[in-house]
mmCIF file of C-alpha atoms in Angstrom:
data_model
loop_
_atom_site.group_PDB
_atom_site.id
_atom_site.type_symbol
_atom_site.label_atom_id
_atom_site.label_comp_id
_atom_site.label_asym_id
_atom_site.label_seq_id
_atom_site.Cartn_x
_atom_site.Cartn_y
_atom_site.Cartn_z
ATOM 1 C CA MET Y 1 6.607 -35.663 -44.960
ATOM 2 C CA THR Y 2 5.783 -39.237 -43.825
ATOM 3 C CA SER Y 3 2.560 -40.884 -44.829
ATOM 4 C CA LEU Y 4 -0.471 -40.225 -42.683
ATOM 5 C CA ALA Y 5 -1.537 -42.504 -40.071
ATOM 6 C CA PRO Y 6 -3.938 -45.144 -41.741
ATOM 7 C CA THR Y 7 -6.220 -45.246 -38.606
ATOM 8 C CA ARG Y 8 -6.811 -41.525 -38.309
ATOM 9 C CA ASP Y 9 -10.488 -40.905 -37.168
ATOM 10 C CA ARG Y 10 -12.394 -38.678 -39.522
ATOM 11 C CA SER Y 11 -15.937 -39.643 -38.521
ATOM 12 C CA VAL Y 12 -16.916 -36.218 -37.416
ATOM 13 C CA LEU Y 13 -15.082 -34.502 -40.073
ATOM 14 C CA GLN Y 14 -17.084 -36.620 -42.664
ATOM 15 C CA LEU Y 15 -20.362 -36.181 -40.938
ATOM 16 C CA LEU Y 16 -20.160 -32.345 -41.252
ATOM 17 C CA ALA Y 17 -18.547 -32.206 -44.520
ATOM 18 C CA ALA Y 18 -21.350 -34.557 -45.840
ATOM 19 C CA GLU Y 19 -24.069 -31.922 -45.190
ATOM 20 C CA PRO Y 20 -24.963 -30.048 -48.411
ATOM 21 C CA ALA Y 21 -26.052 -27.036 -46.339
ATOM 22 C CA VAL Y 22 -22.383 -26.281 -45.369
ATOM 23 C CA MET Y 23 -22.022 -24.822 -48.848
ATOM 24 C CA LEU Y 24 -24.168 -21.786 -47.735
ATOM 25 C CA ALA Y 25 -21.110 -20.417 -46.015
ATOM 26 C CA ALA Y 26 -18.550 -21.051 -48.735
ATOM 27 C CA GLY Y 27 -18.702 -17.364 -49.655
ATOM 28 C CA ARG Y 28 -18.292 -16.494 -46.054
ATOM 29 C CA ALA Y 29 -15.040 -18.558 -46.013
ATOM 30 C CA LEU Y 30 -13.543 -17.247 -49.116
ATOM 31 C CA LEU Y 31 -14.047 -13.605 -48.280
ATOM 32 C CA LEU Y 32 -12.710 -14.083 -44.720
ATOM 33 C CA GLN Y 33 -9.674 -15.709 -46.308
ATOM 34 C CA VAL Y 34 -8.946 -12.731 -48.721
ATOM 35 C CA ALA Y 35 -9.655 -10.382 -45.863
ATOM 36 C CA HIS Y 36 -6.174 -11.226 -44.921
ATOM 37 C CA PRO Y 37 -3.808 -8.906 -47.017
ATOM 38 C CA LYS Y 38 -1.342 -11.634 -47.699
ATOM 39 C CA VAL Y 39 -3.906 -14.247 -48.825
ATOM 40 C CA ALA Y 40 -5.698 -11.608 -51.169
ATOM 41 C CA GLN Y 41 -2.375 -10.583 -52.662
ATOM 42 C CA GLY Y 42 -1.444 -14.219 -53.260
ATOM 43 C CA VAL Y 43 -4.821 -14.933 -54.887
ATOM 44 C CA ALA Y 44 -4.569 -11.708 -57.039
ATOM 45 C CA ASP Y 45 -1.006 -12.712 -58.166
ATOM 46 C CA HIS Y 46 -1.352 -16.383 -58.804
ATOM 47 C CA SER Y 47 -4.922 -17.385 -59.107
ATOM 48 C CA ASP Y 48 -7.106 -17.342 -62.184
ATOM 49 C CA LEU Y 49 -10.130 -16.785 -60.274
ATOM 50 C CA ARG Y 50 -11.429 -13.973 -62.619
ATOM 51 C CA ASN Y 51 -11.351 -16.126 -65.753
ATOM 52 C CA HIS Y 52 -12.086 -19.470 -64.375
ATOM 53 C CA PRO Y 53 -14.102 -19.172 -61.154
ATOM 54 C CA LEU Y 54 -15.685 -22.685 -61.563
ATOM 55 C CA GLN Y 55 -12.315 -24.304 -61.836
ATOM 56 C CA ARG Y 56 -11.142 -22.684 -58.696
ATOM 57 C CA LEU Y 57 -14.280 -23.720 -56.914
ATOM 58 C CA PHE Y 58 -14.079 -27.331 -58.059
ATOM 59 C CA GLY Y 59 -10.399 -27.457 -57.116
ATOM 60 C CA THR Y 60 -11.118 -26.532 -53.560
ATOM 61 C CA LEU Y 61 -14.144 -28.842 -53.573
ATOM 62 C CA ASP Y 62 -11.937 -31.748 -54.859
ATOM 63 C CA PHE Y 63 -9.378 -31.244 -52.319
ATOM 64 C CA LEU Y 64 -11.818 -31.215 -49.383
ATOM 65 C CA THR Y 65 -13.699 -34.105 -50.710
ATOM 66 C CA ILE Y 66 -10.505 -36.241 -50.953
ATOM 67 C CA VAL Y 67 -9.208 -35.168 -47.584
ATOM 68 C CA ALA Y 68 -12.588 -35.986 -45.853
ATOM 69 C CA PHE Y 69 -13.786 -39.018 -47.787
ATOM 70 C CA GLY Y 70 -10.886 -40.486 -49.869
ATOM 71 C CA THR Y 71 -8.312 -42.895 -48.537
ATOM 72 C CA GLU Y 72 -5.541 -41.449 -46.563
ATOM 73 C CA GLU Y 73 -2.995 -42.399 -49.263
ATOM 74 C CA GLU Y 74 -5.119 -40.117 -51.745
ATOM 75 C CA ALA Y 75 -5.040 -37.221 -49.240
ATOM 76 C CA ASP Y 76 -1.301 -37.748 -48.732
ATOM 77 C CA ARG Y 77 -0.621 -37.680 -52.559
ATOM 78 C CA MET Y 78 -2.867 -34.541 -52.942
ATOM 79 C CA GLY Y 79 -1.156 -32.931 -49.979
ATOM 80 C CA ARG Y 80 2.147 -33.358 -51.756
ATOM 81 C CA ALA Y 81 0.834 -31.946 -55.016
ATOM 82 C CA ILE Y 82 -0.502 -28.860 -53.291
ATOM 83 C CA ARG Y 83 2.581 -28.259 -51.241
ATOM 84 C CA LYS Y 84 4.552 -28.431 -54.466
ATOM 85 C CA MET Y 85 2.179 -25.942 -56.127
ATOM 86 C CA HIS Y 86 2.403 -23.678 -52.964
ATOM 87 C CA GLU Y 87 6.180 -23.436 -53.454
ATOM 88 C CA ARG Y 88 5.552 -21.340 -56.523
ATOM 89 C CA ILE Y 89 3.080 -19.088 -54.770
ATOM 90 C CA THR Y 90 5.466 -16.376 -53.477
ATOM 91 C CA GLY Y 91 5.486 -12.766 -53.603
ATOM 92 C CA PRO Y 92 6.470 -9.563 -51.533
ATOM 93 C CA GLY Y 93 5.725 -10.615 -48.003
ATOM 94 C CA TYR Y 94 3.890 -13.764 -48.533
ATOM 95 C CA SER Y 95 4.300 -17.554 -49.400
ATOM 96 C CA GLY Y 96 1.870 -20.320 -50.159
ATOM 97 C CA ASN Y 97 3.645 -22.496 -47.524
ATOM 98 C CA ASP Y 98 3.548 -19.996 -44.733
ATOM 99 C CA PRO Y 99 2.041 -21.854 -41.679
ATOM 100 C CA ASP Y 100 0.184 -18.821 -40.426
ATOM 101 C CA LEU Y 101 -1.536 -18.474 -43.679
ATOM 102 C CA GLN Y 102 -2.430 -22.176 -43.909
ATOM 103 C CA VAL Y 103 -3.865 -22.097 -40.422
ATOM 104 C CA TRP Y 104 -5.886 -19.008 -41.306
ATOM 105 C CA VAL Y 105 -7.347 -20.610 -44.428
ATOM 106 C CA ASN Y 106 -8.073 -23.987 -42.754
ATOM 107 C CA ALA Y 107 -9.718 -21.959 -39.976
ATOM 108 C CA THR Y 108 -12.080 -20.191 -42.402
ATOM 109 C CA LEU Y 109 -13.285 -23.558 -43.765
ATOM 110 C CA ILE Y 110 -13.710 -24.822 -40.129
ATOM 111 C CA ASP Y 111 -15.648 -21.576 -39.112
ATOM 112 C CA ALA Y 112 -17.862 -21.871 -42.096
ATOM 113 C CA ALA Y 113 -18.938 -25.433 -41.401
ATOM 114 C CA LEU Y 114 -19.432 -24.833 -37.762
ATOM 115 C CA TYR Y 115 -21.356 -21.625 -38.591
ATOM 116 C CA VAL Y 116 -23.836 -23.448 -40.685
ATOM 117 C CA TYR Y 117 -24.134 -26.467 -38.418
ATOM 118 C CA GLU Y 118 -24.525 -24.516 -35.285
ATOM 119 C CA ASP Y 119 -26.153 -21.105 -36.186
ATOM 120 C CA ILE Y 120 -28.200 -22.225 -39.213
ATOM 121 C CA LEU Y 121 -29.028 -25.859 -38.676
ATOM 122 C CA ARG Y 122 -28.916 -25.656 -34.834
ATOM 123 C CA SER Y 123 -26.632 -28.847 -34.393
ATOM 124 C CA PRO Y 124 -29.105 -31.443 -35.691
ATOM 125 C CA SER Y 125 -26.861 -34.397 -34.762
ATOM 126 C CA GLY Y 126 -25.753 -32.894 -31.405
ATOM 127 C CA ASP Y 127 -22.774 -30.996 -30.079
ATOM 128 C CA LEU Y 128 -19.823 -32.080 -32.294
ATOM 129 C CA ALA Y 129 -17.936 -28.918 -32.423
ATOM 130 C CA ALA Y 130 -15.014 -30.132 -30.140
ATOM 131 C CA GLY Y 131 -14.664 -33.350 -32.188
ATOM 132 C CA TYR Y 132 -14.915 -31.410 -35.394
ATOM 133 C CA ILE Y 133 -12.098 -28.909 -34.434
ATOM 134 C CA ASP Y 134 -9.869 -31.914 -33.479
ATOM 135 C CA GLN Y 135 -10.400 -33.859 -36.715
ATOM 136 C CA ALA Y 136 -10.528 -30.824 -39.205
ATOM 137 C CA ARG Y 137 -7.015 -30.179 -38.167
ATOM 138 C CA PHE Y 138 -6.177 -33.194 -40.483
ATOM 139 C CA VAL Y 139 -6.718 -30.906 -43.490
ATOM 140 C CA ALA Y 140 -3.811 -28.576 -42.406
ATOM 141 C CA ASP Y 141 -1.642 -31.683 -41.538
ATOM 142 C CA VAL Y 142 -2.073 -32.736 -45.249
ATOM 143 C CA LEU Y 143 -0.921 -29.562 -46.283
ATOM 144 C CA GLY Y 144 2.200 -29.794 -44.000
ATOM 145 C CA CYS Y 145 1.351 -27.180 -41.456
ATOM 146 C CA PRO Y 146 3.200 -27.784 -38.279
ATOM 147 C CA PRO Y 147 1.024 -29.583 -35.783
ATOM 148 C CA GLY Y 148 1.449 -26.985 -32.958
ATOM 149 C CA ALA Y 149 0.485 -24.180 -35.123
ATOM 150 C CA GLN Y 150 -3.192 -24.751 -35.109
ATOM 151 C CA PRO Y 151 -5.749 -23.976 -32.238
ATOM 152 C CA ALA Y 152 -5.675 -27.001 -29.879
ATOM 153 C CA ASP Y 153 -9.318 -27.009 -28.895
ATOM 154 C CA ILE Y 154 -12.805 -25.407 -29.385
ATOM 155 C CA ALA Y 155 -12.080 -22.514 -26.995
ATOM 156 C CA ALA Y 156 -8.514 -21.882 -28.493
ATOM 157 C CA PHE Y 157 -10.315 -21.887 -31.999
ATOM 158 C CA ARG Y 158 -12.891 -19.370 -31.102
ATOM 159 C CA ARG Y 159 -10.376 -17.078 -29.424
ATOM 160 C CA TYR Y 160 -8.286 -17.334 -32.487
ATOM 161 C CA MET Y 161 -11.195 -16.457 -34.825
ATOM 162 C CA ASP Y 162 -12.302 -13.610 -32.731
ATOM 163 C CA ASP Y 163 -8.681 -12.179 -32.498
ATOM 164 C CA MET Y 164 -8.163 -12.614 -36.301
ATOM 165 C CA ILE Y 165 -11.611 -10.943 -37.239
ATOM 166 C CA GLY Y 166 -10.933 -8.006 -34.911
ATOM 167 C CA SER Y 167 -7.583 -7.387 -36.407
ATOM 168 C CA LEU Y 168 -7.930 -7.981 -40.139
ATOM 169 C CA GLU Y 169 -7.689 -4.928 -42.489
ATOM 170 C CA VAL Y 170 -9.254 -5.548 -45.900
ATOM 171 C CA THR Y 171 -7.093 -4.065 -48.680
ATOM 172 C CA GLY Y 172 -7.962 -2.806 -52.101
ATOM 173 C CA THR Y 173 -6.683 -5.959 -53.560
ATOM 174 C CA GLY Y 174 -9.182 -7.837 -51.281
ATOM 175 C CA ARG Y 175 -12.050 -5.694 -52.420
ATOM 176 C CA GLU Y 176 -11.141 -6.618 -56.090
ATOM 177 C CA VAL Y 177 -10.965 -10.274 -55.448
ATOM 178 C CA MET Y 178 -14.362 -9.915 -53.622
ATOM 179 C CA ARG Y 179 -15.924 -8.178 -56.710
ATOM 180 C CA ALA Y 180 -14.522 -10.953 -58.933
ATOM 181 C CA VAL Y 181 -16.310 -13.550 -56.648
ATOM 182 C CA LEU Y 182 -19.587 -11.943 -56.047
ATOM 183 C CA TRP Y 183 -20.113 -10.288 -59.427
ATOM 184 C CA SER Y 184 -18.206 -12.700 -61.734
ATOM 185 C CA ARG Y 185 -18.387 -11.795 -65.402
ATOM 186 C CA LYS Y 186 -17.809 -15.235 -66.559
ATOM 187 C CA LEU Y 187 -20.873 -16.676 -64.758
ATOM 188 C CA VAL Y 188 -23.350 -13.715 -65.735
ATOM 189 C CA TRP Y 189 -25.450 -16.445 -67.171
ATOM 190 C CA LEU Y 190 -26.141 -17.825 -63.656
ATOM 191 C CA TRP Y 191 -27.215 -14.392 -62.510
ATOM 192 C CA PRO Y 192 -30.043 -15.798 -60.152
ATOM 193 C CA ALA Y 193 -27.659 -17.935 -58.379
ATOM 194 C CA LEU Y 194 -25.038 -15.270 -58.231
ATOM 195 C CA TRP Y 195 -27.615 -12.931 -56.718
ATOM 196 C CA LEU Y 196 -28.600 -15.388 -54.099
ATOM 197 C CA ASN Y 197 -24.953 -16.197 -53.238
ATOM 198 C CA ARG Y 198 -24.206 -12.449 -53.027
ATOM 199 C CA PHE Y 199 -27.125 -11.961 -50.726
ATOM 200 C CA ILE Y 200 -26.366 -14.792 -48.427
ATOM 201 C CA THR Y 201 -22.503 -14.249 -48.350
ATOM 202 C CA THR Y 202 -22.909 -10.654 -47.481
ATOM 203 C CA GLY Y 203 -25.340 -11.442 -44.750
ATOM 204 C CA LEU Y 204 -23.181 -14.125 -43.233
ATOM 205 C CA LEU Y 205 -20.034 -12.150 -43.108
ATOM 206 C CA PRO Y 206 -19.011 -10.477 -39.653
ATOM 207 C CA ALA Y 207 -20.185 -6.994 -39.678
ATOM 208 C CA ARG Y 208 -16.746 -5.609 -39.255
ATOM 209 C CA ILE Y 209 -15.507 -7.490 -42.371
ATOM 210 C CA ARG Y 210 -18.580 -6.674 -44.303
ATOM 211 C CA GLU Y 211 -18.247 -3.084 -43.868
ATOM 212 C CA GLN Y 212 -14.672 -3.193 -44.790
ATOM 213 C CA TYR Y 213 -15.638 -4.685 -48.031
ATOM 214 C CA GLY Y 214 -18.096 -1.892 -48.510
ATOM 215 C CA LEU Y 215 -21.064 -4.378 -49.034
ATOM 216 C CA PRO Y 216 -24.368 -2.479 -48.018
ATOM 217 C CA TRP Y 217 -26.570 -4.346 -45.547
ATOM 218 C CA SER Y 218 -29.553 -3.327 -43.261
ATOM 219 C CA ASP Y 219 -31.629 -4.673 -40.460
ATOM 220 C CA ARG Y 220 -34.432 -5.456 -43.025
ATOM 221 C CA LYS Y 221 -32.196 -7.568 -45.167
ATOM 222 C CA ASP Y 222 -31.013 -9.199 -42.064
ATOM 223 C CA ARG Y 223 -34.258 -10.288 -40.895
ATOM 224 C CA PHE Y 224 -35.245 -11.443 -44.386
ATOM 225 C CA LEU Y 225 -32.060 -13.439 -44.644
ATOM 226 C CA TRP Y 226 -32.554 -15.290 -41.387
ATOM 227 C CA PHE Y 227 -36.332 -15.863 -42.189
ATOM 228 C CA LEU Y 228 -35.134 -17.660 -45.210
ATOM 229 C CA LEU Y 229 -32.437 -19.591 -43.571
ATOM 230 C CA ARG Y 230 -34.451 -20.732 -40.602
ATOM 231 C CA SER Y 231 -37.402 -21.684 -42.839
ATOM 232 C CA GLY Y 232 -35.040 -23.595 -45.263
ATOM 233 C CA ALA Y 233 -33.305 -25.278 -42.108
ATOM 234 C CA PHE Y 234 -36.654 -26.480 -40.752
ATOM 235 C CA PHE Y 235 -37.577 -28.430 -43.930
ATOM 236 C CA TYR Y 236 -33.890 -29.453 -44.437
ATOM 237 C CA ARG Y 237 -33.864 -31.214 -41.061
ATOM 238 C CA LEU Y 238 -36.858 -33.137 -41.997
ATOM 239 C CA VAL Y 239 -35.002 -34.933 -44.574
ATOM 240 C CA PRO Y 240 -33.206 -37.984 -42.989
ATOM 241 C CA GLY Y 241 -29.532 -37.547 -42.642
ATOM 242 C CA ARG Y 242 -28.736 -40.675 -44.720
ATOM 243 C CA LEU Y 243 -30.680 -39.267 -47.500
ATOM 244 C CA ARG Y 244 -29.073 -35.765 -47.295
ATOM 245 C CA ARG Y 245 -25.570 -37.318 -47.417
ATOM 246 C CA ALA Y 246 -26.414 -39.911 -50.091
ATOM 247 C CA GLY Y 247 -24.610 -37.959 -52.719
ATOM 248 C CA ILE Y 248 -21.201 -38.346 -51.284
ATOM 249 C CA PRO Y 249 -20.075 -41.512 -53.038
ATOM 250 C CA LEU Y 250 -21.029 -39.601 -56.544
ATOM 251 C CA MET Y 251 -19.021 -36.515 -55.285
ATOM 252 C CA LEU Y 252 -15.996 -38.686 -54.550
ATOM 253 C CA TRP Y 253 -16.057 -40.199 -57.842
ATOM 254 C CA ALA Y 254 -16.524 -36.964 -59.602
ATOM 255 C CA SER Y 255 -13.560 -35.549 -57.650
ATOM 256 C CA ARG Y 256 -11.478 -38.529 -58.460
ATOM 257 C CA ARG Y 257 -12.271 -38.115 -62.120
ATOM 258 C CA ARG Y 258 -11.433 -34.366 -62.166
ATOM 259 C CA ILE Y 259 -8.187 -34.773 -60.373
ATOM 260 C CA ALA Y 260 -7.263 -37.595 -62.888
ATOM 261 C CA ARG Y 261 -8.159 -35.386 -65.822
ATOM 262 C CA ARG Y 262 -6.126 -32.532 -64.450
ATOM 263 C CA ALA Y 263 -3.083 -34.766 -63.829
ATOM 264 C CA LYS Y 264 -3.258 -36.213 -67.354
ATOM 265 C CA LYS Y 265 -3.388 -32.590 -68.645
ATOM 266 C CA TYR Y 266 -0.501 -31.468 -66.531
ATOM 267 C CA ALA Y 267 1.502 -34.561 -67.716
ATOM 268 C CA ALA Y 268 0.748 -33.802 -71.428
ATOM 269 C CA ALA Y 269 1.745 -30.228 -71.021
ATOM 270 C CA LYS Y 270 5.128 -31.153 -69.260
ATOM 271 C CA THR Y 271 5.916 -33.540 -72.034
ATOM 272 C CA THR Y 272 5.086 -30.914 -74.721
ATOM 273 C CA THR Y 273 7.280 -28.303 -72.946
ATOM 274 C CA ALA Y 274 10.165 -30.771 -72.484
ATOM 275 C CA ALA Y 275 9.976 -31.611 -76.170
#
């Protein structure tokens, strides 16, 4: 794959990615991903999510941080590493480099950011959805997804999401991954945060997917959730955007540091194996 164009505009991608509130829908994105049977099986077969949930979380955050805020050379380099890793993710009926699965995983991340931006924060910086759809395709480009495979515009994206959510069938494997995410035994010491994440994630899932996961919900819980979200969003918007996004340089520094540590650890392990 050739290097990415050095002048690629990421201004809208960066604006939404820099909003801390987008993390509210991280669980929605992950459970939509594993609602796809092939993604769920790939995660179950090749991911150490159960034993090292935080490593999986930081790995995803580091990738998104570098792609959005790092140099395009860094994004290109990370893309090559992930594509190489995905070559090893294969099993009956699935492949980590399957363009359809790449489009779906990227679409859930786009959907999560737009859901928070539009439905929870009520678009505090204006209508940027179309620009975000266009620029967020950069993430799939980094992964080597064919350019024509992704929804071309906001209307096509919404149709794609509606069609996918209406057709997905959650498997037993998907439910096992869901339980590992929402009831992680390794993070029991974070039980208040786990409870809150479970409550928010359950409420933000599309009803059809939530029912297939077997997650109980009610109108009363829904009203309480949206009272919390609307109240929190009101006070969140009172904080100036520059201040809300002030932590990005630190996030980028931390991601670069973790990536360097992982690369060093991988190189040491490879040397030991060769010896």
